[in-house]
Amino acid sequence: MKALTVLGCIGLVACASVPQSAGLLPASGDGIALISATVDSTDKVTAKAETDIRGVDDPAFRAKLYASRRDVLRTTTAQSDPNGQLAVLDLKPGRYVVVGAYTSWGAGGMGVDSNARQTFIPIGREFEVKAGEVVYLGSLAFTLDNNERATVRNAWARDASHLQATRGVQQINGLTTRLIAPEGEVFRRR
């Protein structure tokens, strides 16, 4: 009974320390870019996409957005959570480019598989981040089959729900939506 009481008290302290209304604020003088990726494939185990993001004004900057069939965008809704990842990039003001994505599917297991399909999907779309700005760049919906492609989506409702479920973010003041390409635009493998 004593152990149960102690655990109950610890639980109350933990609950009391969680902020009830968190926000997403850029560091002083910086900005934040939000971009997500999902992967759909007949390969339910090993399909993945790794999106390469680089700095135009700062060539030393590089970031990766990795998404696979095993990743989950947790949401606050009762619907099943989709697979994928959301990147929250703290960035200096400037221009950046989503170069493209390296994808693979059909590996079938843990080792090297000669049936694995690996491709590069060029995207080549620039975006800008301003000081104090939180910009939503959209979602890249990767379809990995015999016609590998990435489709730009505005999935803000889902991605905002993910931020709420995983980080407690309730509000984002001054959010700007600038998709990296028009919604529905498709980028195909080389």
PDB file of C-alpha atoms in Angstrom:
ATOM      1  CA  MET A   1       0.000   0.000   0.000  1.00  0.00           C
ATOM      2  CA  LYS A   2       2.909   2.353   0.824  1.00  0.00           C
ATOM      3  CA  ALA A   3       4.450   1.721  -2.618  1.00  0.00           C
ATOM      4  CA  LEU A   4       1.148   2.505  -4.313  1.00  0.00           C
ATOM      5  CA  THR A   5       0.841   5.795  -2.385  1.00  0.00           C
ATOM      6  CA  VAL A   6       4.401   6.821  -3.323  1.00  0.00           C
ATOM      7  CA  LEU A   7       3.776   5.991  -6.990  1.00  0.00           C
ATOM      8  CA  GLY A   8       0.536   7.980  -6.880  1.00  0.00           C
ATOM      9  CA  CYS A   9       2.377  11.022  -5.481  1.00  0.00           C
ATOM     10  CA  ILE A  10       5.121  10.730  -8.105  1.00  0.00           C
ATOM     11  CA  GLY A  11       2.442  10.573 -10.803  1.00  0.00           C
ATOM     12  CA  LEU A  12       0.807  13.755  -9.483  1.00  0.00           C
ATOM     13  CA  VAL A  13       4.123  15.603  -9.429  1.00  0.00           C
ATOM     14  CA  ALA A  14       4.857  14.491 -13.008  1.00  0.00           C
ATOM     15  CA  CYS A  15       1.418  15.622 -14.152  1.00  0.00           C
ATOM     16  CA  ALA A  16       1.805  18.970 -12.424  1.00  0.00           C
ATOM     17  CA  SER A  17       5.074  19.693 -14.227  1.00  0.00           C
ATOM     18  CA  VAL A  18       3.685  19.159 -17.766  1.00  0.00           C
ATOM     19  CA  PRO A  19       2.724  22.508 -19.344  1.00  0.00           C
ATOM     20  CA  GLN A  20      -0.979  22.689 -20.089  1.00  0.00           C
ATOM     21  CA  SER A  21      -0.642  25.025 -23.079  1.00  0.00           C
ATOM     22  CA  ALA A  22       2.699  24.813 -24.808  1.00  0.00           C
ATOM     23  CA  GLY A  23       3.605  26.859 -27.842  1.00  0.00           C
ATOM     24  CA  LEU A  24       6.171  26.507 -30.600  1.00  0.00           C
ATOM     25  CA  LEU A  25       8.494  29.507 -30.538  1.00  0.00           C
ATOM     26  CA  PRO A  26      11.679  30.048 -32.559  1.00  0.00           C
ATOM     27  CA  ALA A  27      14.869  30.964 -30.713  1.00  0.00           C
ATOM     28  CA  SER A  28      15.687  34.664 -30.743  1.00  0.00           C
ATOM     29  CA  GLY A  29      16.557  35.750 -34.285  1.00  0.00           C
ATOM     30  CA  ASP A  30      15.895  32.287 -35.765  1.00  0.00           C
ATOM     31  CA  GLY A  31      12.941  30.649 -37.482  1.00  0.00           C
ATOM     32  CA  ILE A  32      11.349  27.216 -37.556  1.00  0.00           C
ATOM     33  CA  ALA A  33      10.425  25.129 -40.596  1.00  0.00           C
ATOM     34  CA  LEU A  34       7.988  22.219 -40.309  1.00  0.00           C
ATOM     35  CA  ILE A  35       7.890  19.481 -42.941  1.00  0.00           C
ATOM     36  CA  SER A  36       6.604  15.913 -42.765  1.00  0.00           C
ATOM     37  CA  ALA A  37       6.929  12.779 -44.854  1.00  0.00           C
ATOM     38  CA  THR A  38       4.911   9.574 -45.113  1.00  0.00           C
ATOM     39  CA  VAL A  39       5.689   6.315 -46.909  1.00  0.00           C
ATOM     40  CA  ASP A  40       3.166   4.078 -48.642  1.00  0.00           C
ATOM     41  CA  SER A  41       4.334   0.835 -50.220  1.00  0.00           C
ATOM     42  CA  THR A  42       3.427  -2.788 -50.746  1.00  0.00           C
ATOM     43  CA  ASP A  43       6.613  -3.385 -48.715  1.00  0.00           C
ATOM     44  CA  LYS A  44       5.170  -3.073 -45.211  1.00  0.00           C
ATOM     45  CA  VAL A  45       8.517  -3.647 -43.446  1.00  0.00           C
ATOM     46  CA  THR A  46      11.523  -1.986 -45.067  1.00  0.00           C
ATOM     47  CA  ALA A  47      10.170   0.824 -47.296  1.00  0.00           C
ATOM     48  CA  LYS A  48      11.797   4.152 -46.436  1.00  0.00           C
ATOM     49  CA  ALA A  49      12.572   7.628 -47.742  1.00  0.00           C
ATOM     50  CA  GLU A  50      15.362   9.956 -46.651  1.00  0.00           C
ATOM     51  CA  THR A  51      14.812  13.556 -47.722  1.00  0.00           C
ATOM     52  CA  ASP A  52      17.886  15.770 -48.052  1.00  0.00           C
ATOM     53  CA  ILE A  53      17.552  19.438 -47.014  1.00  0.00           C
ATOM     54  CA  ARG A  54      20.457  21.858 -47.491  1.00  0.00           C
ATOM     55  CA  GLY A  55      21.259  25.507 -46.948  1.00  0.00           C
ATOM     56  CA  VAL A  56      21.495  27.758 -50.004  1.00  0.00           C
ATOM     57  CA  ASP A  57      22.902  30.765 -48.102  1.00  0.00           C
ATOM     58  CA  ASP A  58      24.799  28.462 -45.707  1.00  0.00           C
ATOM     59  CA  PRO A  59      26.200  25.537 -47.763  1.00  0.00           C
ATOM     60  CA  ALA A  60      27.453  23.865 -44.557  1.00  0.00           C
ATOM     61  CA  PHE A  61      23.851  23.301 -43.361  1.00  0.00           C
ATOM     62  CA  ARG A  62      22.419  19.829 -43.994  1.00  0.00           C
ATOM     63  CA  ALA A  63      19.427  18.063 -42.501  1.00  0.00           C
ATOM     64  CA  LYS A  64      17.650  14.787 -43.216  1.00  0.00           C
ATOM     65  CA  LEU A  65      13.984  13.932 -42.870  1.00  0.00           C
ATOM     66  CA  TYR A  66      13.794  10.175 -42.505  1.00  0.00           C
ATOM     67  CA  ALA A  67      10.463   8.351 -42.802  1.00  0.00           C
ATOM     68  CA  SER A  68       9.676   4.659 -43.007  1.00  0.00           C
ATOM     69  CA  ARG A  69       6.723   2.306 -42.765  1.00  0.00           C
ATOM     70  CA  ARG A  70       7.699   1.753 -39.109  1.00  0.00           C
ATOM     71  CA  ASP A  71       7.494   5.430 -38.079  1.00  0.00           C
ATOM     72  CA  VAL A  72       4.244   6.820 -36.702  1.00  0.00           C
ATOM     73  CA  LEU A  73       2.744  10.307 -36.737  1.00  0.00           C
ATOM     74  CA  ARG A  74       0.857  10.134 -33.452  1.00  0.00           C
ATOM     75  CA  THR A  75      -2.289  12.208 -33.429  1.00  0.00           C
ATOM     76  CA  THR A  76      -4.917  13.153 -30.886  1.00  0.00           C
ATOM     77  CA  THR A  77      -7.804  11.733 -32.926  1.00  0.00           C
ATOM     78  CA  ALA A  78      -9.407   8.333 -32.579  1.00  0.00           C
ATOM     79  CA  GLN A  79      -8.436   7.415 -36.145  1.00  0.00           C
ATOM     80  CA  SER A  80      -5.448   5.174 -36.702  1.00  0.00           C
ATOM     81  CA  ASP A  81      -2.170   7.064 -36.774  1.00  0.00           C
ATOM     82  CA  PRO A  82      -0.492   7.246 -40.198  1.00  0.00           C
ATOM     83  CA  ASN A  83       3.123   6.278 -40.696  1.00  0.00           C
ATOM     84  CA  GLY A  84       5.776   8.939 -41.158  1.00  0.00           C
ATOM     85  CA  GLN A  85       7.822  11.635 -39.460  1.00  0.00           C
ATOM     86  CA  LEU A  86       7.539  15.361 -38.822  1.00  0.00           C
ATOM     87  CA  ALA A  87      10.718  17.452 -38.805  1.00  0.00           C
ATOM     88  CA  VAL A  88      10.861  20.595 -36.669  1.00  0.00           C
ATOM     89  CA  LEU A  89      13.901  22.449 -37.999  1.00  0.00           C
ATOM     90  CA  ASP A  90      15.353  25.367 -36.016  1.00  0.00           C
ATOM     91  CA  LEU A  91      16.936  27.469 -38.750  1.00  0.00           C
ATOM     92  CA  LYS A  92      18.824  30.702 -39.176  1.00  0.00           C
ATOM     93  CA  PRO A  93      17.020  33.170 -41.449  1.00  0.00           C
ATOM     94  CA  GLY A  94      17.835  32.403 -45.066  1.00  0.00           C
ATOM     95  CA  ARG A  95      17.164  30.217 -48.053  1.00  0.00           C
ATOM     96  CA  TYR A  96      17.147  26.421 -48.042  1.00  0.00           C
ATOM     97  CA  VAL A  97      16.424  23.725 -50.594  1.00  0.00           C
ATOM     98  CA  VAL A  98      14.696  20.365 -50.434  1.00  0.00           C
ATOM     99  CA  VAL A  99      17.150  18.604 -52.753  1.00  0.00           C
ATOM    100  CA  GLY A 100      15.358  15.287 -53.096  1.00  0.00           C
ATOM    101  CA  ALA A 101      14.909  11.915 -51.454  1.00  0.00           C
ATOM    102  CA  TYR A 102      16.715   8.616 -51.492  1.00  0.00           C
ATOM    103  CA  THR A 103      14.191   5.807 -51.276  1.00  0.00           C
ATOM    104  CA  SER A 104      14.304   2.050 -50.949  1.00  0.00           C
ATOM    105  CA  TRP A 105      11.747  -0.714 -50.733  1.00  0.00           C
ATOM    106  CA  GLY A 106      11.449  -4.423 -51.319  1.00  0.00           C
ATOM    107  CA  ALA A 107      14.505  -5.360 -49.261  1.00  0.00           C
ATOM    108  CA  GLY A 108      12.564  -8.163 -47.611  1.00  0.00           C
ATOM    109  CA  GLY A 109      14.753  -8.527 -44.536  1.00  0.00           C
ATOM    110  CA  MET A 110      17.653  -7.338 -42.448  1.00  0.00           C
ATOM    111  CA  GLY A 111      20.501  -8.125 -44.875  1.00  0.00           C
ATOM    112  CA  VAL A 112      21.347  -6.933 -48.348  1.00  0.00           C
ATOM    113  CA  ASP A 113      18.729  -8.130 -50.819  1.00  0.00           C
ATOM    114  CA  SER A 114      19.344  -8.158 -54.561  1.00  0.00           C
ATOM    115  CA  ASN A 115      15.622  -7.489 -55.064  1.00  0.00           C
ATOM    116  CA  ALA A 116      15.756  -4.206 -53.135  1.00  0.00           C
ATOM    117  CA  ARG A 117      14.756  -1.191 -55.195  1.00  0.00           C
ATOM    118  CA  GLN A 118      16.716   2.004 -54.545  1.00  0.00           C
ATOM    119  CA  THR A 119      15.951   5.276 -56.283  1.00  0.00           C
ATOM    120  CA  PHE A 120      16.462   9.016 -56.041  1.00  0.00           C
ATOM    121  CA  ILE A 121      13.480  11.335 -56.385  1.00  0.00           C
ATOM    122  CA  PRO A 122      14.700  14.841 -57.294  1.00  0.00           C
ATOM    123  CA  ILE A 123      12.675  17.690 -55.782  1.00  0.00           C
ATOM    124  CA  GLY A 124      14.902  20.787 -56.003  1.00  0.00           C
ATOM    125  CA  ARG A 125      12.513  23.251 -54.352  1.00  0.00           C
ATOM    126  CA  GLU A 126      13.788  26.245 -52.394  1.00  0.00           C
ATOM    127  CA  PHE A 127      12.117  27.784 -49.369  1.00  0.00           C
ATOM    128  CA  GLU A 128      12.886  30.744 -47.141  1.00  0.00           C
ATOM    129  CA  VAL A 129      12.753  31.106 -43.382  1.00  0.00           C
ATOM    130  CA  LYS A 130      12.551  34.549 -41.780  1.00  0.00           C
ATOM    131  CA  ALA A 131      13.528  35.565 -38.251  1.00  0.00           C
ATOM    132  CA  GLY A 132      10.737  34.834 -35.763  1.00  0.00           C
ATOM    133  CA  GLU A 133       8.729  32.869 -38.315  1.00  0.00           C
ATOM    134  CA  VAL A 134       7.259  29.386 -38.070  1.00  0.00           C
ATOM    135  CA  VAL A 135       6.660  28.141 -41.613  1.00  0.00           C
ATOM    136  CA  TYR A 136       4.814  24.960 -42.586  1.00  0.00           C
ATOM    137  CA  LEU A 137       6.271  23.514 -45.803  1.00  0.00           C
ATOM    138  CA  GLY A 138       3.772  20.678 -46.216  1.00  0.00           C
ATOM    139  CA  SER A 139       4.058  16.927 -46.337  1.00  0.00           C
ATOM    140  CA  LEU A 140       5.805  14.709 -48.851  1.00  0.00           C
ATOM    141  CA  ALA A 141       3.685  11.604 -49.424  1.00  0.00           C
ATOM    142  CA  PHE A 142       6.046   8.968 -50.830  1.00  0.00           C
ATOM    143  CA  THR A 143       4.586   6.096 -52.830  1.00  0.00           C
ATOM    144  CA  LEU A 144       7.155   3.371 -53.307  1.00  0.00           C
ATOM    145  CA  ASP A 145       6.204   0.775 -55.887  1.00  0.00           C
ATOM    146  CA  ASN A 146       7.275   0.417 -59.513  1.00  0.00           C
ATOM    147  CA  ASN A 147       6.521   4.098 -60.097  1.00  0.00           C
ATOM    148  CA  GLU A 148       8.278   5.784 -57.148  1.00  0.00           C
ATOM    149  CA  ARG A 149       7.052   9.297 -56.491  1.00  0.00           C
ATOM    150  CA  ALA A 150       6.503  12.012 -53.889  1.00  0.00           C
ATOM    151  CA  THR A 151       3.311  14.067 -53.815  1.00  0.00           C
ATOM    152  CA  VAL A 152       3.089  17.407 -51.995  1.00  0.00           C
ATOM    153  CA  ARG A 153       0.195  17.581 -49.516  1.00  0.00           C
ATOM    154  CA  ASN A 154      -1.103  20.160 -47.095  1.00  0.00           C
ATOM    155  CA  ALA A 155      -1.508  17.880 -44.071  1.00  0.00           C
ATOM    156  CA  TRP A 156      -1.411  20.632 -41.453  1.00  0.00           C
ATOM    157  CA  ALA A 157      -4.387  19.295 -39.456  1.00  0.00           C
ATOM    158  CA  ARG A 158      -2.635  15.932 -39.042  1.00  0.00           C
ATOM    159  CA  ASP A 159       0.804  17.434 -38.395  1.00  0.00           C
ATOM    160  CA  ALA A 160      -0.572  19.931 -35.852  1.00  0.00           C
ATOM    161  CA  SER A 161      -2.282  17.029 -34.072  1.00  0.00           C
ATOM    162  CA  HIS A 162       1.075  15.209 -34.024  1.00  0.00           C
ATOM    163  CA  LEU A 163       2.756  18.234 -32.416  1.00  0.00           C
ATOM    164  CA  GLN A 164       0.012  18.325 -29.801  1.00  0.00           C
ATOM    165  CA  ALA A 165       0.207  14.579 -29.091  1.00  0.00           C
ATOM    166  CA  THR A 166       4.010  14.331 -28.921  1.00  0.00           C
ATOM    167  CA  ARG A 167       5.183  17.761 -27.723  1.00  0.00           C
ATOM    168  CA  GLY A 168       2.118  19.247 -26.075  1.00  0.00           C
ATOM    169  CA  VAL A 169       2.070  22.119 -28.582  1.00  0.00           C
ATOM    170  CA  GLN A 170      -1.349  23.746 -28.348  1.00  0.00           C
ATOM    171  CA  GLN A 171      -0.729  26.873 -30.395  1.00  0.00           C
ATOM    172  CA  ILE A 172       1.626  28.351 -32.930  1.00  0.00           C
ATOM    173  CA  ASN A 173       1.433  32.107 -33.164  1.00  0.00           C
ATOM    174  CA  GLY A 174       2.117  33.548 -36.581  1.00  0.00           C
ATOM    175  CA  LEU A 175       2.209  30.234 -38.449  1.00  0.00           C
ATOM    176  CA  THR A 176       2.778  30.731 -42.168  1.00  0.00           C
ATOM    177  CA  THR A 177       1.970  28.010 -44.677  1.00  0.00           C
ATOM    178  CA  ARG A 178       4.203  28.014 -47.748  1.00  0.00           C
ATOM    179  CA  LEU A 179       4.174  24.586 -49.336  1.00  0.00           C
ATOM    180  CA  ILE A 180       7.399  23.698 -51.150  1.00  0.00           C
ATOM    181  CA  ALA A 181       5.288  23.172 -54.294  1.00  0.00           C
ATOM    182  CA  PRO A 182       1.576  23.441 -55.128  1.00  0.00           C
ATOM    183  CA  GLU A 183      -0.552  20.827 -53.383  1.00  0.00           C
ATOM    184  CA  GLY A 184      -0.834  17.719 -55.511  1.00  0.00           C
ATOM    185  CA  GLU A 185       2.414  18.322 -57.425  1.00  0.00           C
ATOM    186  CA  VAL A 186       4.191  15.032 -58.065  1.00  0.00           C
ATOM    187  CA  PHE A 187       7.946  14.457 -58.177  1.00  0.00           C
ATOM    188  CA  ARG A 188       9.046  11.245 -59.886  1.00  0.00           C
ATOM    189  CA  ARG A 189      12.205   9.157 -59.676  1.00  0.00           C
ATOM    190  CA  ARG A 190      15.014   9.652 -62.144  1.00  0.00           C
TER     191      ARG A 190
END
